[in-house]
Short mmCIF file of C-alpha atoms and ligand atoms in Angstrom, two decimals:
data_model
loop_
_atom_site.label_atom_id
_atom_site.label_comp_id
_atom_site.label_asym_id
_atom_site.label_seq_id
_atom_site.Cartn_x
_atom_site.Cartn_y
_atom_site.Cartn_z
CA MET A 1 -25.51 -4.50 0.51
CA SER A 2 -27.66 -2.30 -1.67
CA THR A 3 -29.24 -3.66 -4.80
CA ALA A 4 -29.59 -0.17 -6.26
CA ALA A 5 -28.94 0.26 -9.96
CA PRO A 6 -25.84 2.36 -10.73
CA SER A 7 -28.01 5.42 -11.42
CA GLU A 8 -29.89 5.27 -8.10
CA ASN A 9 -29.23 6.92 -4.75
CA LEU A 10 -27.39 4.29 -2.67
CA LEU A 11 -28.48 5.76 0.67
CA LYS A 12 -32.11 5.68 -0.40
CA HIS A 13 -31.83 2.02 -1.30
CA LEU A 14 -30.08 1.05 1.90
CA ASP A 15 -32.28 -1.14 4.07
CA TYR A 16 -34.29 1.61 5.82
CA SER A 17 -33.89 0.01 9.24
CA VAL A 18 -30.14 0.69 8.99
CA VAL A 19 -30.70 4.40 8.43
CA GLN A 20 -33.30 4.52 11.21
CA GLN A 21 -31.22 2.74 13.87
CA CYS A 22 -29.81 5.93 15.39
CA MET A 23 -31.88 7.16 18.36
CA HIS A 24 -29.90 10.42 18.70
CA CYS A 25 -28.74 9.66 22.26
CA GLY A 26 -25.29 11.21 21.70
CA ILE A 27 -23.41 8.53 23.66
CA CYS A 28 -21.01 8.20 20.70
CA LEU A 29 -20.07 11.89 20.68
CA PRO A 30 -17.22 11.83 23.27
CA THR A 31 -15.60 8.91 21.42
CA CYS A 32 -15.51 10.69 18.06
CA PRO A 33 -12.12 12.29 17.30
CA THR A 34 -13.47 14.80 14.74
CA TYR A 35 -16.22 15.95 17.12
CA ASP A 36 -13.67 16.19 19.90
CA ILE A 37 -11.56 18.53 17.74
CA THR A 38 -14.31 20.81 16.41
CA ARG A 39 -17.24 20.36 18.85
CA GLU A 40 -19.58 20.74 15.88
CA GLU A 41 -22.60 18.45 15.61
CA ARG A 42 -22.12 17.88 11.88
CA HIS A 43 -18.64 16.48 12.61
CA SER A 44 -20.10 13.90 14.98
CA PRO A 45 -21.49 10.41 14.21
CA ARG A 46 -25.01 11.56 15.16
CA GLY A 47 -24.74 14.60 12.90
CA ARG A 48 -23.41 12.57 9.99
CA ILE A 49 -26.11 9.94 10.32
CA ALA A 50 -28.76 12.68 10.42
CA LEU A 51 -27.34 14.06 7.15
CA MET A 52 -27.37 10.60 5.56
CA ARG A 53 -30.96 10.10 6.62
CA ALA A 54 -32.02 13.49 5.28
CA ILE A 55 -30.55 12.52 1.90
CA ALA A 56 -32.18 9.08 2.00
CA ASP A 57 -35.51 10.82 2.71
CA ASP A 58 -34.98 13.41 -0.07
CA ARG A 59 -35.20 16.23 2.46
CA ILE A 60 -31.89 17.74 1.29
CA PRO A 61 -29.95 17.35 -1.96
CA LEU A 62 -26.59 15.63 -1.97
CA SER A 63 -24.18 18.56 -1.89
CA LYS A 64 -20.46 19.09 -2.01
CA GLU A 65 -20.60 19.96 1.73
CA PHE A 66 -22.16 16.57 2.48
CA ALA A 67 -19.48 14.75 0.47
CA GLU A 68 -16.71 16.72 2.17
CA GLU A 69 -18.22 15.89 5.55
CA MET A 70 -18.11 12.18 4.72
CA TYR A 71 -14.43 12.54 3.84
CA TYR A 72 -13.75 14.49 7.05
CA CYS A 73 -14.95 11.43 8.97
CA LEU A 74 -11.95 9.20 9.76
CA GLY A 75 -13.94 6.01 9.41
CA CYS A 76 -12.28 5.01 12.70
CA LEU A 77 -15.51 3.32 13.88
CA ALA A 78 -15.09 4.37 17.53
CA CYS A 79 -18.77 5.36 17.31
CA LYS A 80 -19.67 1.76 16.43
CA THR A 81 -18.11 0.49 19.66
CA ALA A 82 -19.80 3.20 21.73
CA CYS A 83 -23.29 2.93 20.26
CA PRO A 84 -25.82 1.15 22.52
CA ALA A 85 -28.31 0.85 19.65
CA GLY A 86 -25.92 -1.14 17.48
CA VAL A 87 -25.96 1.39 14.63
CA ASP A 88 -24.14 -0.15 11.67
CA TYR A 89 -21.99 2.92 11.06
CA PRO A 90 -19.38 1.08 8.93
CA HIS A 91 -22.06 0.17 6.40
CA LEU A 92 -23.60 3.66 6.43
CA PHE A 93 -20.18 5.25 6.05
CA GLU A 94 -19.23 3.12 3.03
CA MET A 95 -22.57 3.76 1.37
CA ALA A 96 -22.40 7.50 2.04
CA ARG A 97 -18.95 7.79 0.50
CA ALA A 98 -20.04 5.64 -2.46
CA GLU A 99 -23.07 7.89 -2.93
CA ALA A 100 -20.87 10.98 -2.73
CA GLU A 101 -18.70 9.55 -5.52
CA ARG A 102 -21.69 8.43 -7.59
CA SER A 103 -23.21 11.92 -7.44
CA GLY A 104 -20.01 13.45 -8.84
CA VAL A 105 -20.23 16.53 -6.57
CA LEU A 106 -16.51 16.32 -5.80
CA ASP A 107 -15.43 15.63 -9.38
CA SER A 108 -12.63 17.62 -10.98
CA ALA A 109 -10.16 16.53 -13.63
CA PRO A 110 -7.13 16.33 -11.27
CA ARG A 111 -9.13 14.46 -8.60
CA GLN A 112 -10.47 11.98 -11.12
CA PHE A 113 -6.99 11.44 -12.51
CA ILE A 114 -5.48 10.83 -9.06
CA ARG A 115 -8.27 8.40 -8.13
CA TRP A 116 -7.92 6.52 -11.42
CA GLY A 117 -4.12 6.37 -11.12
CA LEU A 118 -4.13 5.30 -7.50
CA LEU A 119 -7.19 3.09 -7.09
CA LYS A 120 -7.28 1.44 -10.49
CA VAL A 121 -3.85 1.57 -12.12
CA LEU A 122 -1.47 1.35 -9.18
CA PHE A 123 -3.44 -0.79 -6.72
CA GLY A 124 -4.96 -2.82 -9.55
CA ASN A 125 -1.68 -3.99 -11.01
CA TYR A 126 0.65 -6.14 -8.95
CA TRP A 127 3.73 -5.43 -11.09
CA MET A 128 3.07 -1.71 -11.25
CA MET A 129 2.69 -1.65 -7.48
CA HIS A 130 5.95 -3.52 -7.02
CA LEU A 131 7.76 -1.27 -9.49
CA PHE A 132 6.52 1.72 -7.52
CA GLY A 133 7.69 0.07 -4.30
CA ARG A 134 11.16 -0.63 -5.77
CA CYS A 135 11.48 2.99 -6.92
CA LEU A 136 10.56 4.24 -3.45
CA TYR A 137 13.05 1.83 -1.92
CA LEU A 138 15.84 3.10 -4.20
CA TYR A 139 14.81 6.73 -3.65
CA ARG A 140 15.70 6.29 0.01
CA ALA A 141 18.47 3.69 -0.25
CA LEU A 142 20.46 5.71 -2.81
CA GLY A 143 20.23 8.82 -0.66
CA PHE A 144 17.88 10.89 -2.86
CA GLN A 145 15.47 11.41 -0.01
CA THR A 146 18.19 12.74 2.29
CA LEU A 147 19.56 14.91 -0.51
CA ILE A 148 16.18 16.45 -1.27
CA ARG A 149 15.42 17.05 2.40
CA ARG A 150 18.81 18.64 3.09
CA SER A 151 18.79 20.74 -0.08
CA GLY A 152 15.86 22.78 1.21
CA ILE A 153 14.05 22.33 -2.12
CA MET A 154 10.97 21.05 -0.32
CA LYS A 155 10.57 24.48 1.34
CA LEU A 156 9.78 25.88 -2.11
CA MET A 157 6.94 23.40 -2.55
CA PRO A 158 3.34 23.97 -1.43
CA GLN A 159 2.70 23.28 2.27
CA ARG A 160 0.50 20.33 1.44
CA LEU A 161 3.23 18.64 -0.58
CA GLN A 162 5.74 19.26 2.21
CA LYS A 163 3.42 17.55 4.69
CA MET A 164 2.94 14.62 2.33
CA GLU A 165 6.66 14.24 1.75
CA ARG A 166 7.28 13.80 5.48
CA LEU A 167 5.11 10.69 5.32
CA THR A 168 6.87 9.04 2.36
CA PRO A 169 6.68 5.31 3.13
CA THR A 170 9.87 3.39 3.74
CA MET A 171 9.93 0.24 1.61
CA GLU A 172 11.76 -2.92 2.58
CA ARG A 173 14.58 -4.28 0.45
CA ARG A 174 12.80 -7.59 -0.10
CA PHE A 175 9.07 -8.05 -0.48
CA SER A 176 6.95 -10.92 0.86
CA ASN A 177 7.35 -13.23 -2.16
CA GLU A 178 11.10 -13.17 -1.65
CA LEU A 179 10.83 -13.94 2.05
CA ILE A 180 8.02 -16.52 2.16
CA GLN A 181 7.70 -19.70 0.11
CA TYR A 182 4.37 -20.66 -1.46
CA LEU A 183 4.12 -23.59 0.95
CA GLU A 184 5.86 -23.92 4.30
CA ALA A 185 5.08 -26.58 6.86
CA PRO A 186 6.19 -27.64 10.35
CA ALA A 187 7.12 -31.27 11.04
CA GLN A 188 3.67 -32.14 12.37
CA PRO A 189 1.06 -29.71 11.10
CA ARG A 190 -2.23 -29.45 12.96
CA TYR A 191 -3.87 -26.93 10.63
CA THR A 192 -3.53 -25.46 7.16
CA VAL A 193 -3.90 -21.71 6.78
CA GLY A 194 -3.78 -19.25 3.89
CA LEU A 195 -1.66 -16.15 4.56
CA LEU A 196 -2.67 -12.75 3.22
CA THR A 197 0.37 -10.61 2.49
CA GLY A 198 -1.53 -7.40 1.65
CA CYS A 199 -0.48 -4.76 -0.88
CA VAL A 200 1.17 -1.97 1.08
CA GLN A 201 2.04 -4.37 3.90
CA ASP A 202 3.71 -6.66 1.34
CA MET A 203 6.29 -3.98 0.48
CA MET A 204 6.57 -1.84 3.60
CA TYR A 205 6.33 -4.56 6.20
CA ALA A 206 7.35 -7.78 4.45
CA THR A 207 9.37 -8.70 7.53
CA ILE A 208 6.18 -8.64 9.60
CA ASN A 209 4.65 -11.04 7.07
CA ARG A 210 7.69 -13.29 7.45
CA ASP A 211 7.32 -13.09 11.25
CA THR A 212 3.64 -14.00 10.89
CA ALA A 213 4.55 -17.08 8.86
CA ASP A 214 7.19 -18.03 11.47
CA VAL A 215 4.72 -17.73 14.34
CA LEU A 216 2.10 -19.73 12.44
CA LEU A 217 4.67 -22.45 11.78
CA ALA A 218 5.60 -22.49 15.49
CA ALA A 219 1.90 -22.81 16.27
CA GLY A 220 1.69 -25.97 14.13
CA CYS A 221 0.18 -24.47 10.99
CA ARG A 222 1.01 -25.39 7.42
CA VAL A 223 1.17 -22.00 5.67
CA VAL A 224 0.03 -21.45 2.07
CA THR A 225 0.95 -18.02 0.68
CA PRO A 226 -0.34 -17.46 -2.88
CA ARG A 227 1.99 -15.43 -5.10
CA GLY A 228 1.19 -12.00 -6.48
CA GLN A 229 -1.68 -11.12 -4.16
CA LEU A 230 -3.55 -7.95 -5.05
CA CYS A 231 -5.10 -5.37 -2.72
CA CYS A 232 -8.12 -6.66 -0.74
CA GLY A 233 -10.18 -3.67 -1.91
CA SER A 234 -10.57 -1.98 1.47
CA LEU A 235 -9.01 1.21 0.13
CA HIS A 236 -11.59 1.21 -2.67
CA ALA A 237 -14.57 0.49 -0.44
CA HIS A 238 -13.53 3.20 2.02
CA ASN A 239 -13.10 5.66 -0.81
CA GLY A 240 -16.47 5.18 -2.39
CA ASP A 241 -15.65 2.74 -5.19
CA LEU A 242 -17.68 -0.34 -4.30
CA GLU A 243 -17.56 -1.82 -7.81
CA LEU A 244 -13.76 -1.87 -7.83
CA ALA A 245 -13.82 -3.20 -4.26
CA LYS A 246 -15.94 -6.11 -5.50
CA ASP A 247 -13.53 -6.79 -8.39
CA PHE A 248 -10.60 -6.94 -6.00
CA SER A 249 -12.42 -9.23 -3.59
CA ARG A 250 -13.23 -11.72 -6.37
CA LYS A 251 -9.64 -11.71 -7.63
CA LEU A 252 -8.23 -12.23 -4.15
CA MET A 253 -10.63 -15.07 -3.34
CA ASP A 254 -9.69 -16.78 -6.60
CA GLN A 255 -6.11 -17.02 -5.37
CA PHE A 256 -7.02 -19.27 -2.44
CA ASP A 257 -8.31 -22.83 -2.31
CA LEU A 258 -10.92 -22.39 0.40
CA ASN A 259 -11.44 -26.14 0.77
CA GLU A 260 -7.77 -26.64 1.54
CA VAL A 261 -7.50 -24.16 4.41
CA ASP A 262 -8.87 -24.06 7.95
CA ALA A 263 -8.46 -20.29 8.08
CA ILE A 264 -7.37 -17.31 6.01
CA ILE A 265 -5.05 -15.18 8.10
CA THR A 266 -4.59 -11.42 7.99
CA ASN A 267 -2.21 -9.46 10.21
CA ALA A 268 -3.48 -6.00 9.14
CA GLY A 269 -6.36 -4.57 11.17
CA GLY A 270 -7.63 -2.28 8.42
CA CYS A 271 -7.70 -5.02 5.78
CA GLY A 272 -9.22 -7.58 8.17
CA SER A 273 -12.16 -5.34 8.95
CA HIS A 274 -13.00 -5.24 5.22
CA LEU A 275 -12.03 -8.83 4.35
CA ARG A 276 -14.47 -10.16 6.95
CA HIS A 277 -17.39 -8.64 5.07
CA TYR A 278 -16.85 -10.13 1.61
CA ASP A 279 -20.09 -12.06 2.26
CA ARG A 280 -22.02 -8.80 2.47
CA LEU A 281 -20.08 -7.11 -0.32
CA LEU A 282 -20.79 -9.96 -2.77
CA ALA A 283 -24.24 -10.98 -1.52
CA ASP A 284 -25.81 -9.98 -4.86
CA ASP A 285 -23.21 -11.76 -6.99
CA PRO A 286 -24.61 -15.18 -7.96
CA ALA A 287 -21.18 -16.48 -8.97
CA TYR A 288 -19.41 -15.49 -5.76
CA ALA A 289 -21.99 -15.12 -2.97
CA GLU A 290 -21.57 -18.68 -1.60
CA ARG A 291 -17.82 -18.60 -1.88
CA ALA A 292 -17.76 -15.22 -0.11
CA LYS A 293 -19.75 -16.71 2.80
CA VAL A 294 -17.13 -19.44 3.23
CA TRP A 295 -14.38 -16.83 2.95
CA SER A 296 -15.92 -14.62 5.65
CA ALA A 297 -16.41 -17.60 7.96
CA LYS A 298 -12.75 -18.62 7.57
CA LEU A 299 -11.25 -15.12 7.71
CA LYS A 300 -9.29 -14.68 10.95
CA ASP A 301 -7.16 -11.96 12.36
CA ILE A 302 -3.79 -13.46 13.34
CA HIS A 303 -4.26 -12.69 17.08
CA GLU A 304 -7.76 -14.12 17.06
CA TRP A 305 -6.55 -17.30 15.36
CA LEU A 306 -3.55 -17.81 17.66
CA ILE A 307 -5.74 -17.51 20.75
CA GLU A 308 -8.37 -19.81 19.22
CA ILE A 309 -5.80 -22.55 18.72
CA GLY A 310 -4.28 -22.02 22.20
CA PHE A 311 -0.93 -20.64 21.07
CA ASP A 312 -0.68 -18.35 24.11
CA LYS A 313 -0.49 -21.40 26.38
CA GLN A 314 1.94 -23.10 24.02
CA LEU A 315 4.11 -19.96 24.15
CA GLN A 316 4.12 -19.90 27.95
CA ALA A 317 5.02 -23.59 28.07
CA LEU A 318 8.08 -23.06 25.86
CA ASN A 319 9.91 -21.37 28.75
CA LEU A 320 11.72 -19.01 26.42
CA LYS A 321 14.82 -17.31 27.77
CA THR A 322 14.16 -13.71 26.87
CA SER A 323 15.32 -10.37 28.30
CA PRO A 324 12.89 -8.12 30.20
CA GLN A 325 11.21 -5.46 28.06
CA ARG A 326 8.50 -2.84 28.58
CA ILE A 327 6.24 -2.15 25.66
CA THR A 328 2.98 -0.35 25.08
CA TYR A 329 0.21 -1.12 22.61
CA HIS A 330 -1.70 1.18 20.24
CA GLU A 331 -4.93 -0.40 18.98
CA SER A 332 -5.66 -0.22 15.28
CA CYS A 333 -9.18 1.26 15.00
CA HIS A 334 -10.27 -1.36 12.52
CA LEU A 335 -8.91 -4.17 14.65
CA ALA A 336 -10.51 -2.93 17.88
CA HIS A 337 -13.67 -1.17 16.69
CA GLY A 338 -14.07 -2.81 13.29
CA GLN A 339 -13.42 -6.40 14.36
CA GLY A 340 -13.76 -6.31 18.15
CA ILE A 341 -10.26 -7.79 18.59
CA VAL A 342 -9.19 -6.16 21.83
CA LYS A 343 -8.09 -8.81 24.34
CA GLN A 344 -6.29 -11.24 22.06
CA PRO A 345 -3.21 -9.13 21.11
CA ARG A 346 -2.74 -8.19 24.79
CA GLN A 347 -3.15 -11.82 25.89
CA LEU A 348 -0.54 -12.95 23.37
CA MET A 349 1.98 -10.26 24.24
CA LYS A 350 1.56 -10.98 27.95
CA SER A 351 2.43 -14.62 27.19
CA ILE A 352 5.92 -13.58 26.10
CA PRO A 353 8.23 -14.21 29.08
CA GLY A 354 9.77 -11.02 30.44
CA LEU A 355 7.43 -8.71 28.53
CA GLU A 356 5.68 -6.05 30.59
CA LEU A 357 2.71 -4.56 28.77
CA VAL A 358 2.15 -0.95 29.83
CA GLU A 359 -1.36 0.25 28.99
CA LEU A 360 -1.37 3.25 26.67
CA PRO A 361 -3.77 6.06 27.65
CA GLU A 362 -6.46 6.36 24.94
CA SER A 363 -5.06 3.24 23.28
CA ASN A 364 -8.06 2.95 20.94
CA TRP A 365 -8.16 6.63 19.92
CA CYS A 366 -7.33 6.99 16.22
CA CYS A 367 -3.72 7.93 15.38
CA GLY A 368 -4.86 9.86 12.30
CA SER A 369 -3.59 7.42 9.71
CA ALA A 370 -7.04 6.15 8.66
CA GLY A 371 -6.23 4.83 5.17
CA VAL A 372 -5.18 7.88 3.16
CA TYR A 373 -6.65 10.38 5.66
CA ASN A 374 -3.15 11.52 6.64
CA LEU A 375 -2.72 12.63 3.02
CA THR A 376 -6.20 14.04 2.38
CA GLN A 377 -6.65 15.77 5.79
CA PRO A 378 -3.05 16.34 6.91
CA ASP A 379 -3.80 18.87 9.66
CA THR A 380 -6.39 16.80 11.53
CA ALA A 381 -4.27 13.68 11.02
CA ALA A 382 -1.21 15.45 12.46
CA GLU A 383 -3.20 16.66 15.48
CA LEU A 384 -4.28 13.09 16.21
CA ALA A 385 -0.77 11.72 15.65
CA ASN A 386 0.68 14.26 18.06
CA ARG A 387 -1.91 13.37 20.69
CA LYS A 388 -0.96 9.71 20.24
CA MET A 389 2.75 10.53 20.52
CA ASP A 390 2.16 12.48 23.74
CA ASN A 391 0.37 9.48 25.22
CA ILE A 392 3.13 7.11 24.17
CA VAL A 393 5.73 9.37 25.80
CA LYS A 394 3.68 9.33 29.03
CA THR A 395 4.09 5.54 29.28
CA GLY A 396 7.88 5.85 29.34
CA CYS A 397 8.13 3.00 26.83
CA THR A 398 10.46 3.13 23.86
CA THR A 399 8.64 0.37 21.99
CA VAL A 400 5.05 0.47 20.79
CA ALA A 401 3.26 -2.42 19.12
CA THR A 402 0.38 -2.00 16.70
CA ALA A 403 -1.28 -4.27 14.16
CA ASN A 404 -1.98 -2.25 11.03
CA PRO A 405 0.41 -0.93 8.35
CA GLY A 406 -1.20 2.53 8.35
CA CYS A 407 -0.74 2.88 12.12
CA LEU A 408 2.82 1.51 11.93
CA LEU A 409 3.70 4.11 9.29
CA GLN A 410 1.98 6.97 11.11
CA LEU A 411 3.73 6.22 14.41
CA GLU A 412 7.11 5.74 12.73
CA LYS A 413 6.86 8.97 10.79
CA PHE A 414 5.62 11.11 13.67
CA SER A 415 8.26 9.73 16.02
CA GLU A 416 10.81 10.81 13.36
CA ILE A 417 9.20 14.24 12.98
CA ARG A 418 9.04 14.72 16.77
CA ASN A 419 12.50 13.24 17.25
CA ILE A 420 11.19 10.69 19.75
CA LYS A 421 13.25 7.53 20.15
CA LEU A 422 10.64 4.89 19.45
CA THR A 423 10.62 1.40 18.00
CA VAL A 424 7.34 0.63 16.27
CA THR A 425 6.56 -3.03 15.81
CA HIS A 426 3.77 -5.57 15.40
CA PRO A 427 2.68 -7.88 18.27
CA VAL A 428 3.47 -10.87 16.04
CA SER A 429 7.00 -9.60 15.47
CA LEU A 430 7.49 -9.46 19.24
CA ILE A 431 6.48 -13.12 19.43
CA ALA A 432 8.68 -14.10 16.47
CA GLU A 433 11.62 -12.28 18.02
CA ALA A 434 11.05 -14.01 21.39
CA LEU A 435 10.94 -17.40 19.61
CA ARG A 436 14.19 -16.66 17.75
CA ARG A 437 16.06 -15.43 20.81
CA GLY A 438 14.62 -17.65 23.47
CA GLN A 439 14.95 -21.11 21.97
S1 SF4 B 501 -16.00 6.83 12.27
FE1 SF4 B 501 -14.74 7.93 13.80
S2 SF4 B 501 -14.58 10.03 12.98
FE2 SF4 B 501 -16.27 9.02 11.87
S3 SF4 B 501 -18.12 9.52 13.02
FE3 SF4 B 501 -17.40 7.56 13.85
S4 SF4 B 501 -16.09 8.11 15.59
FE4 SF4 B 501 -16.37 9.97 14.36
S1 SF4 B 502 -25.00 6.51 16.62
FE1 SF4 B 502 -25.64 5.31 18.40
S2 SF4 B 502 -24.62 6.33 20.14
FE2 SF4 B 502 -24.57 7.77 18.43
S3 SF4 B 502 -26.40 9.04 18.68
FE3 SF4 B 502 -26.98 7.36 17.32
S4 SF4 B 502 -27.81 5.77 18.68
FE4 SF4 B 502 -26.70 7.20 19.98
#
């Protein structure tokens, strides 16, 4: 992580070997969704890295066009997987967006207000976030959403607002704190784990968090779930606010007793990819650097952890009596490309008796969700979502599993928009369901 003072160019102060890693081979180009759409070099990983390097070398000034280019990038990290030179694109990408924000080239009063309201006020305040979640729940549950959609009033709104409205998240009736106790334990625990409930995940997919706790209990884990968990800061880091991202990481770490747990478990691909790098994020913080190293070493994606402790074999040995089902699997970019977790979810799902896993064409091609990309770049996001939907339809499956709240939401909403009968679920929920039905 850069040690640049707040007034200095972050790209310039990045370890120069990181900026120099790219050898311009172009192997990443066919894997980049934005390049695939536009066929323009500047919308490719190689083009973006060249721009970052030109700024680091003071060959070009940091312009609005550069900043917009960094926000046109999905941050899907497919280029990281493809790159034979091991270019650390995630690090470059975060620094480039942070530098774009630091320079102020995109600043306007409305943009600053939205960023402050969203990143600091809403995501920074647990109760505010929950109040917002309750309001959204009631908006749908009391029929206001249906009323507004049927009234045709949305047609009078700007196109952009109409597109955003289609993606209004559906909140659950009960959030994680109401579904999961602080401490839950099986009769004979083999491990103790801390469970991350997330911020958006906590309200939109609390049932998946409950399923995660159930599967961990079945796997012999004592589960500690601290109350009132805040955002992990990935939204902030990916949107150029590294200082706020650091604040959130410190607050979240403070909620866990790292000596007590064998692992900290996340079930959200996007969060996991960020949570793993707290050691790098806080490397310059004397009060937290050591703690962050322990955190990063103990941070596990749920699929990774379950395979590590042999739960797939345990699952097979249970001889569950389940009905046959065909499902397909969409890979969260930040799970597959960001964390390299590719085999484990498949291995676990294949261990469920009666489950046939049908491979999804382009399973690791971004669905367009990408944090808030589906709100900031709705047209590109919709193009990617439609491509994903077409591929899902090709499999003939009516259930798709995916392990990230953004992907879950994107697939749910676009199946609604396209009127495709599709159940969108998490691999862990498939396991939890099999355990409930089969025992
Ligand atoms: S992160 Fe994704 S969209 Fe951005 S350059 Fe890499 S492959 Fe392209
Ligand atoms: S990022 Fe990697 S794959 Fe892409 S051009 Fe550079 S070296 Fe080649």
